[in-house]
Coordinates of C-alpha atoms in Angstrom, one line a residue:
Chain A
M1 CA 99.0 110.8 117.3
S2 CA 96.6 111.5 114.5
V3 CA 97.0 110.9 110.8
Q4 CA 97.3 114.7 110.5
D5 CA 100.5 114.6 112.6
D6 CA 102.1 111.9 110.5
L7 CA 101.1 113.6 107.3
E8 CA 103.4 116.4 108.4
T9 CA 106.3 114.1 107.5
V10 CA 105.2 114.0 103.8
N11 CA 106.2 116.4 101.0
W12 CA 104.2 117.4 98.0
D13 CA 104.8 119.6 95.0
V14 CA 101.2 120.6 94.7
S15 CA 99.8 121.0 91.2
E16 CA 97.4 123.8 90.4
D17 CA 95.1 121.3 88.8
A18 CA 93.3 118.7 90.9
H19 CA 94.1 115.1 89.8
I20 CA 91.0 113.9 91.7
T21 CA 87.7 115.6 91.7
V22 CA 84.4 114.9 93.6
D23 CA 80.9 115.3 92.1
N24 CA 79.1 116.2 95.3
E25 CA 75.7 115.5 93.7
Q26 CA 76.6 111.8 93.9
C27 CA 77.4 112.1 97.6
V28 CA 73.8 113.1 98.4
T29 CA 72.5 109.5 97.9
C30 CA 75.6 107.8 99.4
E31 CA 74.6 106.6 102.8
D32 CA 77.7 104.9 104.2
K33 CA 80.3 107.4 102.9
P34 CA 83.3 105.0 103.0
C35 CA 85.6 107.9 101.9
L36 CA 85.5 109.2 105.5
H37 CA 87.0 105.9 106.8
L38 CA 89.1 104.6 103.9
C39 CA 91.2 107.5 102.6
P40 CA 94.5 107.1 104.5
A41 CA 95.2 110.9 104.1
E42 CA 91.8 112.1 105.3
C43 CA 91.3 114.0 102.0
F44 CA 87.5 113.6 102.6
D45 CA 86.0 115.6 105.5
Y46 CA 82.4 115.6 106.7
Q47 CA 81.0 119.1 106.6
E48 CA 77.3 119.6 107.0
D49 CA 77.1 122.7 104.8
Q50 CA 78.6 120.8 101.8
E51 CA 76.3 119.2 99.3
G52 CA 76.1 115.5 100.4
G53 CA 78.2 116.4 103.4
I54 CA 81.5 115.9 101.8
Y55 CA 84.4 118.4 101.5
F56 CA 87.3 117.1 99.4
A57 CA 90.9 118.4 99.2
Y58 CA 93.3 116.9 96.7
E59 CA 96.4 118.6 98.1
P60 CA 97.3 116.0 100.9
C61 CA 96.6 113.0 98.7
V62 CA 99.3 110.2 99.0
E63 CA 98.2 108.8 95.7
C64 CA 97.2 105.3 96.9
G65 CA 94.2 104.9 94.6
A66 CA 91.8 103.6 97.3
C67 CA 89.1 106.2 96.4
M68 CA 89.2 105.0 92.7
V69 CA 88.3 101.5 93.9
F70 CA 85.8 102.2 96.7
C71 CA 84.0 105.1 95.0
A72 CA 84.8 105.8 91.4
N73 CA 84.6 102.1 90.4
D74 CA 81.4 101.5 92.4
P75 CA 78.4 101.9 90.1
D76 CA 76.2 102.9 93.1
K77 CA 78.6 105.7 94.1
G78 CA 80.9 107.2 91.4
A79 CA 81.4 110.7 92.9
V80 CA 85.1 110.5 92.5
S81 CA 86.8 111.2 89.1
W82 CA 90.2 109.7 89.4
S83 CA 93.5 110.2 87.6
K84 CA 97.2 110.1 88.6
A85 CA 98.9 113.4 89.5
E86 CA 100.6 114.9 86.4
G87 CA 104.3 114.4 85.7
G88 CA 106.5 116.0 88.4
K89 CA 103.6 116.9 90.7
G90 CA 102.0 115.5 93.8
V91 CA 103.4 113.4 96.6
E92 CA 107.1 112.9 97.0
F93 CA 108.3 110.1 99.3
D94 CA 111.9 110.1 100.5
F95 CA 112.1 106.6 101.8
G96 CA 109.5 104.3 100.1
Chain B
M1 CA 102.5 112.4 63.9
T2 CA 104.5 111.5 66.9
D3 CA 107.4 113.4 68.4
A4 CA 109.8 110.7 69.2
S5 CA 110.2 107.0 68.6
F6 CA 111.8 104.0 70.4
D7 CA 111.8 100.3 70.0
V8 CA 110.1 99.8 73.3
V9 CA 108.6 102.2 75.8
V10 CA 108.5 101.1 79.5
V11 CA 106.0 103.1 81.6
G12 CA 107.1 103.3 85.3
A13 CA 110.5 103.2 87.0
G14 CA 109.8 100.7 89.7
R15 CA 111.9 97.5 90.0
A16 CA 109.8 95.7 87.3
G17 CA 110.0 98.5 84.8
V18 CA 113.7 99.2 85.3
A19 CA 114.6 95.4 85.1
A20 CA 112.7 95.3 81.7
A21 CA 114.4 98.4 80.4
Y22 CA 117.8 97.4 81.7
K23 CA 117.6 94.0 80.0
L24 CA 116.4 95.5 76.7
A25 CA 119.2 98.0 76.6
D26 CA 121.6 95.2 77.3
E27 CA 120.2 93.5 74.2
E28 CA 120.9 96.7 72.2
F29 CA 117.3 97.9 72.0
D30 CA 116.5 101.6 71.9
V31 CA 114.3 101.8 75.0
A32 CA 112.7 104.7 76.8
L33 CA 111.8 104.5 80.5
V34 CA 109.0 107.0 81.3
E35 CA 108.5 108.0 85.0
R36 CA 105.9 110.4 86.5
A37 CA 108.1 111.4 89.5
K38 CA 110.9 113.9 89.4
Q39 CA 113.3 111.3 90.7
P40 CA 113.1 107.5 90.7
G41 CA 111.4 106.1 93.8
M42 CA 109.5 109.2 94.9
K43 CA 106.2 107.6 94.0
N44 CA 107.1 104.1 95.1
V45 CA 106.2 102.3 98.3
T46 CA 106.9 98.8 99.5
G47 CA 106.3 96.7 102.6
G48 CA 108.3 93.6 101.7
V49 CA 111.6 91.8 101.6
L50 CA 113.5 91.7 98.3
Y51 CA 114.2 88.0 97.6
G52 CA 117.2 89.1 95.6
S53 CA 118.4 86.0 93.7
I54 CA 116.2 87.2 90.9
L55 CA 118.8 89.9 90.2
D56 CA 121.8 87.4 90.1
D57 CA 121.9 87.2 86.3
L58 CA 121.0 90.8 85.4
V59 CA 123.2 92.6 88.0
P60 CA 125.4 90.0 89.6
E61 CA 127.3 92.6 91.6
F62 CA 124.1 94.1 93.2
P63 CA 124.7 92.8 96.8
E64 CA 128.0 94.8 96.9
E65 CA 126.9 97.8 94.8
A66 CA 123.2 98.5 95.5
P67 CA 122.0 100.6 98.5
L68 CA 120.5 97.7 100.5
E69 CA 119.4 98.0 104.1
R70 CA 119.8 94.8 106.1
H71 CA 120.4 91.1 105.1
V72 CA 117.3 89.3 106.3
V73 CA 118.3 86.3 108.5
E74 CA 115.2 86.1 110.7
H75 CA 111.5 85.8 110.1
N76 CA 108.8 85.9 112.8
I77 CA 105.1 85.2 112.7
K78 CA 103.1 86.5 115.7
L79 CA 99.6 85.6 116.6
L80 CA 98.0 88.2 118.9
H81 CA 95.2 87.3 121.3
G82 CA 94.2 89.8 124.1
D83 CA 97.3 90.4 126.2
A84 CA 99.1 87.4 124.8
E85 CA 101.2 86.7 121.8
V86 CA 102.2 83.3 120.4
S87 CA 105.1 83.5 118.0
I88 CA 107.0 81.3 115.6
G89 CA 110.5 82.6 115.0
Y90 CA 112.9 81.3 112.4
R91 CA 116.5 82.4 112.4
D92 CA 119.0 80.7 110.2
L93 CA 122.5 81.8 109.4
E94 CA 122.2 79.8 106.2
L95 CA 119.9 82.5 105.0
R96 CA 123.0 84.6 104.8
E97 CA 123.8 82.6 101.7
E98 CA 120.7 84.1 100.0
P99 CA 120.6 87.7 98.9
N100 CA 117.4 88.6 100.7
Y101 CA 117.3 92.2 101.9
T102 CA 115.1 95.0 103.2
L103 CA 115.0 98.0 100.9
M104 CA 114.3 101.7 101.0
L105 CA 113.0 102.3 97.5
G106 CA 114.0 106.0 97.5
K107 CA 117.7 104.9 97.4
F108 CA 117.4 101.5 95.7
D109 CA 115.3 102.7 92.7
R110 CA 117.5 105.7 92.1
W111 CA 120.5 103.3 92.0
F112 CA 118.8 100.9 89.7
V113 CA 117.7 103.6 87.2
D114 CA 121.3 105.0 87.2
R115 CA 122.6 101.5 86.3
A116 CA 120.0 101.2 83.6
V117 CA 120.9 104.6 82.1
E118 CA 124.6 103.5 82.1
Q119 CA 123.4 100.5 80.1
G120 CA 121.8 102.8 77.5
V121 CA 118.3 103.3 78.7
T122 CA 116.8 106.8 77.9
F123 CA 115.2 107.9 81.2
L124 CA 112.3 110.4 81.0
P125 CA 111.3 111.6 84.5
E126 CA 108.5 114.1 85.3
T127 CA 106.5 112.5 82.5
G128 CA 102.9 111.3 83.1
V129 CA 101.2 109.0 80.7
K130 CA 97.7 110.0 79.6
D131 CA 96.9 107.2 77.2
V132 CA 98.3 104.3 75.2
T133 CA 97.0 103.5 71.7
Q134 CA 97.8 100.7 69.3
E135 CA 97.8 101.3 65.6
A136 CA 98.4 98.9 62.6
D137 CA 102.1 98.7 62.9
R138 CA 103.0 100.4 66.1
A139 CA 101.9 101.6 69.6
V140 CA 101.9 105.2 70.8
V141 CA 102.4 106.4 74.4
H142 CA 100.7 109.8 74.9
T143 CA 102.4 111.7 77.7
D144 CA 101.6 115.0 79.4
R145 CA 104.7 116.6 78.1
E146 CA 104.4 119.2 75.3
N147 CA 104.9 117.3 72.0
G148 CA 105.0 114.2 74.2
D149 CA 103.7 111.4 72.0
I150 CA 106.1 108.6 71.7
A151 CA 105.8 105.9 69.0
C152 CA 107.2 102.4 69.5
D153 CA 106.9 98.7 68.6
A154 CA 105.7 97.7 72.0
V155 CA 104.7 99.1 75.4
I156 CA 105.6 97.6 78.8
G157 CA 103.2 98.9 81.5
A158 CA 105.1 98.8 84.8
D159 CA 103.1 101.7 86.3
G160 CA 102.0 100.0 89.5
V161 CA 98.7 98.9 91.1
N162 CA 96.7 101.8 89.6
T163 CA 98.1 101.2 86.1
T164 CA 97.1 103.9 83.7
V165 CA 98.4 101.7 80.8
G166 CA 96.1 98.8 81.9
R167 CA 93.1 101.0 82.5
K168 CA 93.4 103.1 79.3
T169 CA 93.9 100.1 77.1
G170 CA 91.0 98.2 78.8
I171 CA 93.4 95.3 79.6
Q172 CA 92.7 95.6 83.3
R173 CA 89.2 95.1 84.5
T174 CA 87.6 97.5 86.9
M175 CA 89.0 96.9 90.4
R176 CA 86.6 96.6 93.3
N177 CA 87.0 96.4 97.1
E178 CA 87.4 92.6 97.0
D179 CA 90.4 92.9 94.7
M180 CA 92.5 95.2 96.9
A181 CA 94.1 95.6 100.3
L182 CA 95.1 99.0 101.7
S183 CA 98.3 99.5 103.6
V184 CA 99.6 102.3 105.7
K185 CA 103.2 102.4 107.0
K186 CA 105.4 104.6 109.1
V187 CA 109.1 104.8 108.9
I188 CA 110.6 105.4 112.4
D189 CA 114.0 106.6 113.3
V190 CA 115.4 104.2 115.9
G191 CA 119.1 104.2 115.3
R192 CA 121.5 101.5 114.2
E193 CA 122.8 100.3 117.6
E194 CA 119.4 100.4 119.2
I195 CA 118.0 98.2 116.3
D196 CA 120.8 95.7 116.8
R197 CA 120.1 95.6 120.5
R198 CA 116.3 95.6 120.4
F199 CA 116.0 92.9 117.7
N200 CA 119.1 90.9 118.7
L201 CA 120.9 91.4 115.4
D202 CA 124.4 91.9 114.2
S203 CA 125.0 95.2 112.5
D204 CA 124.1 94.2 108.9
E205 CA 121.5 91.5 109.9
G206 CA 117.8 92.2 109.5
A207 CA 114.6 90.7 110.7
A208 CA 111.0 90.7 109.5
Y209 CA 107.8 90.4 111.6
I210 CA 104.3 89.6 110.5
Y211 CA 101.4 89.9 113.0
T212 CA 97.7 88.8 112.9
G213 CA 94.9 88.5 115.4
F214 CA 94.2 92.1 116.2
P215 CA 91.5 93.2 116.5
E216 CA 90.3 89.7 117.4
G217 CA 88.5 87.9 114.6
A218 CA 88.8 90.7 112.0
P219 CA 89.8 88.8 108.8
T220 CA 92.5 90.0 106.4
I221 CA 94.0 92.5 108.9
G222 CA 97.7 92.1 109.5
Y223 CA 100.8 94.1 110.5
F224 CA 104.5 94.1 109.8
I225 CA 107.7 95.4 111.1
Y226 CA 110.9 95.5 109.0
T227 CA 114.4 96.6 110.2
F228 CA 116.4 99.0 108.0
E229 CA 119.9 100.2 108.7
E230 CA 118.9 103.0 111.1
Y231 CA 115.1 103.0 110.7
I232 CA 112.3 100.5 111.1
S233 CA 109.1 100.4 109.2
V234 CA 105.8 99.5 110.9
G235 CA 102.7 99.0 108.8
A236 CA 99.2 97.7 108.8
V237 CA 97.4 96.1 105.9
G238 CA 93.8 95.0 105.5
G239 CA 91.3 94.1 102.7
L240 CA 89.3 97.2 101.6
E241 CA 86.0 95.3 102.1
T242 CA 86.9 94.4 105.7
L243 CA 88.0 98.0 106.3
R244 CA 84.8 99.3 104.8
W245 CA 82.6 97.5 107.3
L246 CA 84.9 98.2 110.2
G247 CA 84.7 101.8 109.3
S248 CA 80.9 101.8 108.9
E249 CA 80.6 100.4 112.5
G250 CA 82.3 103.5 113.7
Y251 CA 85.7 101.9 114.3
G252 CA 87.8 104.9 113.2
D253 CA 88.3 106.8 116.4
T254 CA 91.6 108.5 115.5
G255 CA 91.2 108.8 111.7
T256 CA 90.8 106.1 109.1
P257 CA 90.2 102.6 110.6
L258 CA 93.5 101.3 109.2
Y259 CA 95.5 104.2 110.6
S260 CA 93.6 103.9 113.9
L261 CA 94.4 100.1 114.0
L262 CA 98.1 100.8 113.3
E263 CA 98.2 103.3 116.2
R264 CA 96.5 100.8 118.5
F265 CA 98.7 97.9 117.4
M266 CA 101.8 100.0 118.2
E267 CA 100.4 100.6 121.7
L268 CA 99.9 96.9 122.5
D269 CA 102.1 95.9 125.4
T270 CA 103.7 93.1 123.4
V271 CA 104.5 95.5 120.4
R272 CA 105.4 98.8 122.0
P273 CA 108.9 97.9 123.0
Y274 CA 109.8 97.0 119.4
V275 CA 108.4 100.2 117.7
R276 CA 109.3 102.9 120.2
G277 CA 111.4 105.5 118.3
D278 CA 112.6 109.1 118.2
A279 CA 110.4 110.3 115.4
V280 CA 108.2 109.3 112.6
E281 CA 110.2 110.1 109.4
E282 CA 107.6 109.3 106.9
Y283 CA 104.0 108.2 106.5
Q284 CA 102.8 106.3 103.4
G285 CA 99.7 104.7 102.0
I286 CA 99.4 102.2 99.1
L287 CA 97.0 99.7 97.6
V288 CA 98.1 96.1 97.4
P289 CA 96.6 93.7 94.8
E290 CA 94.9 90.7 96.5
H291 CA 94.0 88.4 93.6
S292 CA 94.2 84.7 93.6
Y293 CA 95.5 83.0 90.5
D294 CA 91.9 82.4 89.3
S295 CA 90.9 86.0 89.6
L296 CA 94.0 87.7 88.2
P297 CA 93.1 90.6 85.9
G298 CA 94.2 90.7 82.2
R299 CA 97.8 91.5 81.6
Y300 CA 98.3 91.8 77.8
D301 CA 97.0 93.0 74.5
R302 CA 98.5 92.9 71.0
R303 CA 101.5 95.2 71.7
V304 CA 101.1 95.9 75.4
A305 CA 102.3 93.8 78.4
L306 CA 101.6 94.6 82.0
V307 CA 104.2 93.6 84.6
G308 CA 104.6 93.7 88.4
D309 CA 101.8 95.3 90.5
A310 CA 100.1 96.5 87.3
A311 CA 99.4 92.9 86.5
G312 CA 98.5 92.1 90.1
L313 CA 101.5 89.9 90.6
V314 CA 101.6 90.0 94.4
L315 CA 101.0 87.0 96.7
N316 CA 100.4 87.3 100.4
K317 CA 101.5 83.9 101.6
G318 CA 100.4 84.6 105.2
Y319 CA 104.0 84.2 106.5
T320 CA 105.6 86.6 103.9
F321 CA 104.7 88.8 101.0
R322 CA 106.0 88.1 97.5
G323 CA 105.9 90.9 95.0
L324 CA 109.2 92.6 94.6
D325 CA 110.8 89.6 92.9
Y326 CA 107.7 88.7 91.0
G327 CA 107.7 92.2 89.5
I328 CA 111.4 92.0 88.5
K329 CA 110.8 88.5 87.0
S330 CA 107.8 89.7 85.0
G331 CA 109.8 92.7 83.7
L332 CA 112.6 90.3 82.5
V333 CA 110.0 88.0 80.9
A334 CA 108.5 91.0 79.0
A335 CA 112.0 91.9 77.8
E336 CA 112.6 88.3 76.6
A337 CA 109.3 88.4 74.7
A338 CA 110.4 91.6 73.0
V339 CA 113.7 90.1 72.0
E340 CA 111.8 87.2 70.4
C341 CA 109.5 89.5 68.5
E342 CA 112.4 91.5 67.1
A343 CA 114.1 88.3 65.9
D344 CA 110.9 87.2 64.2
A345 CA 109.9 90.7 63.0
D346 CA 106.5 90.0 64.5
W347 CA 105.5 92.6 67.1
D348 CA 101.8 91.9 67.0
S349 CA 102.3 88.8 69.0
F350 CA 104.3 90.6 71.8
G351 CA 101.5 90.5 74.4
Q352 CA 100.7 86.9 73.7
R353 CA 104.3 85.8 73.8
Y354 CA 104.9 87.6 77.1
D355 CA 101.9 85.9 78.6
D356 CA 102.9 82.5 77.5
R357 CA 106.3 82.9 79.0
L358 CA 104.9 84.3 82.2
E359 CA 102.6 81.4 82.5
D360 CA 105.6 79.1 82.5
S361 CA 107.7 81.2 84.9
Y362 CA 107.9 80.6 88.6
V363 CA 105.8 83.7 89.3
L364 CA 102.5 82.3 87.9
Q365 CA 103.4 78.7 88.9
D366 CA 103.8 80.0 92.4
M367 CA 100.5 81.8 92.3
K368 CA 98.8 78.8 90.8
Q369 CA 100.1 76.5 93.5
H370 CA 98.8 78.9 96.1
R371 CA 95.5 79.6 94.3
H372 CA 93.4 78.6 97.4
L373 CA 95.5 80.7 99.8
P374 CA 93.7 84.1 99.5
R375 CA 90.4 82.5 100.3
F376 CA 92.0 80.6 103.2
L377 CA 93.3 83.9 104.6
E378 CA 89.9 85.4 104.6
N379 CA 88.7 82.9 107.2
E380 CA 88.0 84.8 110.4
R381 CA 88.9 81.8 112.6
M382 CA 92.5 82.4 111.6
Y383 CA 92.2 85.8 113.3
G384 CA 90.3 84.9 116.4
A385 CA 89.5 81.3 117.4
Y386 CA 92.8 79.7 116.5
P387 CA 95.1 82.3 118.1
G388 CA 92.8 82.0 121.1
I389 CA 93.2 78.2 121.3
A390 CA 97.0 78.4 121.0
T391 CA 97.1 81.1 123.7
E392 CA 95.0 79.2 126.2
T393 CA 96.8 76.0 125.7
L394 CA 100.2 77.7 126.2
R395 CA 98.8 79.5 129.2
S396 CA 97.8 76.2 130.8
M397 CA 101.4 75.0 130.2
Y398 CA 103.3 78.0 131.6
S399 CA 101.0 79.8 134.0
A400 CA 101.3 78.6 137.7
N401 CA 98.0 80.5 138.4
T402 CA 95.8 78.7 136.1
D403 CA 93.0 76.7 137.9
A404 CA 93.0 74.2 135.0
S405 CA 94.5 70.9 135.6
G406 CA 95.3 67.9 133.4
L407 CA 97.6 67.0 130.6
T408 CA 98.3 69.5 127.8
W409 CA 96.3 67.8 125.2
R410 CA 93.3 67.9 127.5
Q411 CA 93.8 71.6 128.0
A412 CA 94.1 72.1 124.3
Y413 CA 90.9 70.2 123.8
R414 CA 89.1 72.3 126.4
A415 CA 90.3 75.5 124.8
F416 CA 89.0 74.3 121.5
R417 CA 85.6 73.5 123.0
R418 CA 85.4 77.0 124.6
S419 CA 86.2 78.6 121.2
D420 CA 83.8 79.5 118.4
A421 CA 85.3 76.9 116.2
G422 CA 83.5 73.6 115.7
F423 CA 85.1 70.3 115.1
L424 CA 84.1 70.3 111.5
D425 CA 85.6 73.8 111.1
L426 CA 88.9 72.5 112.4
L427 CA 88.9 69.6 110.0
R428 CA 87.9 71.7 107.1
D429 CA 90.4 74.5 107.9
G430 CA 93.2 72.1 108.5
Y431 CA 92.5 70.5 105.2
R432 CA 92.3 73.8 103.4
G433 CA 95.5 75.0 105.1
L434 CA 97.4 72.0 104.0
R435 CA 96.1 72.4 100.5
S436 CA 96.8 76.2 100.4
L437 CA 100.2 76.5 102.0

């Protein structure tokens, strides 16, 4: 199993507007890139042709908030701009 | 100009927010319950047992009426070490006298909101909160609905660990890796009879399992299994800072380190028989606040009170997680503070009154008594050396193949000498453990 298989079980009503954005300029100086390890939905992908090596997709976000803590709130990082998905949009859990 | 007004606006329809709104409606307040999801529970995730006596006064009939999963009569702590597992199991039919249940929030939160609406609460789903402002004689909740500003006397922020209310008002300080644990969880379809058989339960009885010690010596990493009616949930939890360095050492071979650890945990020989299932029904991720009493973030301002996860009111006791009942209690306390403010016609002291009452409640008393526990649980010997000593000692007692000889205490002493723990460590950790637990 990979996390991608388990993400198949999750539903979203995807918004047209991204609730989280990444300023790739900040990724250039980020050496350890914790986003690649810590996001539980693998929204961050390492792609060499991207600025700073990070490709970000908000669509599969499970709205845990980890990237706000490990990136947005870190004064040495700060590539992530974080907000909650707008009302009625985003992840929809059945079980909780 | 605002577009609507209520006495109190509660932001977030988890258990804490619904309890607050329910109680306020019961006291004849005009209360709005604002929720971002389309339906209650859709954004909510838990990995805990509801210690339900907290609902006895508010909804005495809840054990009969609420959609509960299983009545928890058994708790297990399991220390993993290599191929071995040392466990402490506690099963007690007297626990049947207590209303402690496993929950699926999708069902439970919907029921709870329905009951609150019957009580007179105005429920506003699909409504995100963008900001909260406090003016001279009122507060305003700014939502993402058209004409969506709501004026009120006071705001109760029950919007979870990533609280918008707390961040926008500046009540909550900026959270860092040390403040938070990450948890991922799978809900697996096992089937009612198979759960009964596998976990040795009667049809409405439930069990909870907590695991530590894998990978050996990695502090703050733990796992849990809970039994639901027809499903089980299996999850992993770990401090963000531990996970960050595990990840930077290239630990994540099948995805994020935590997801990868959960997969490997589920493949352990001692675990696999419990977690086999037909299909994964859902995968979830959530942050869990990990504050000690001394490092709790702010939880109030003039007309704003934060409750539940938004105020960091969660305690990992090592043998169980408390949070669901703390959330409900803090919501009830916020409602009581509002009743007092209304009676005195003094809403500017709402936040302060809430905090004073919370300080006296069992929630903060509990967290205060366990103030040393979070630090104690960061000790890597708890996750490596000590499970190892326990395993080797038991192996010398039960294995016929062991070449060791001598009395058990002597074997335990040898296992201790072989471990990384020194004698002073043992004394110090023993003392800290007694003081923490």
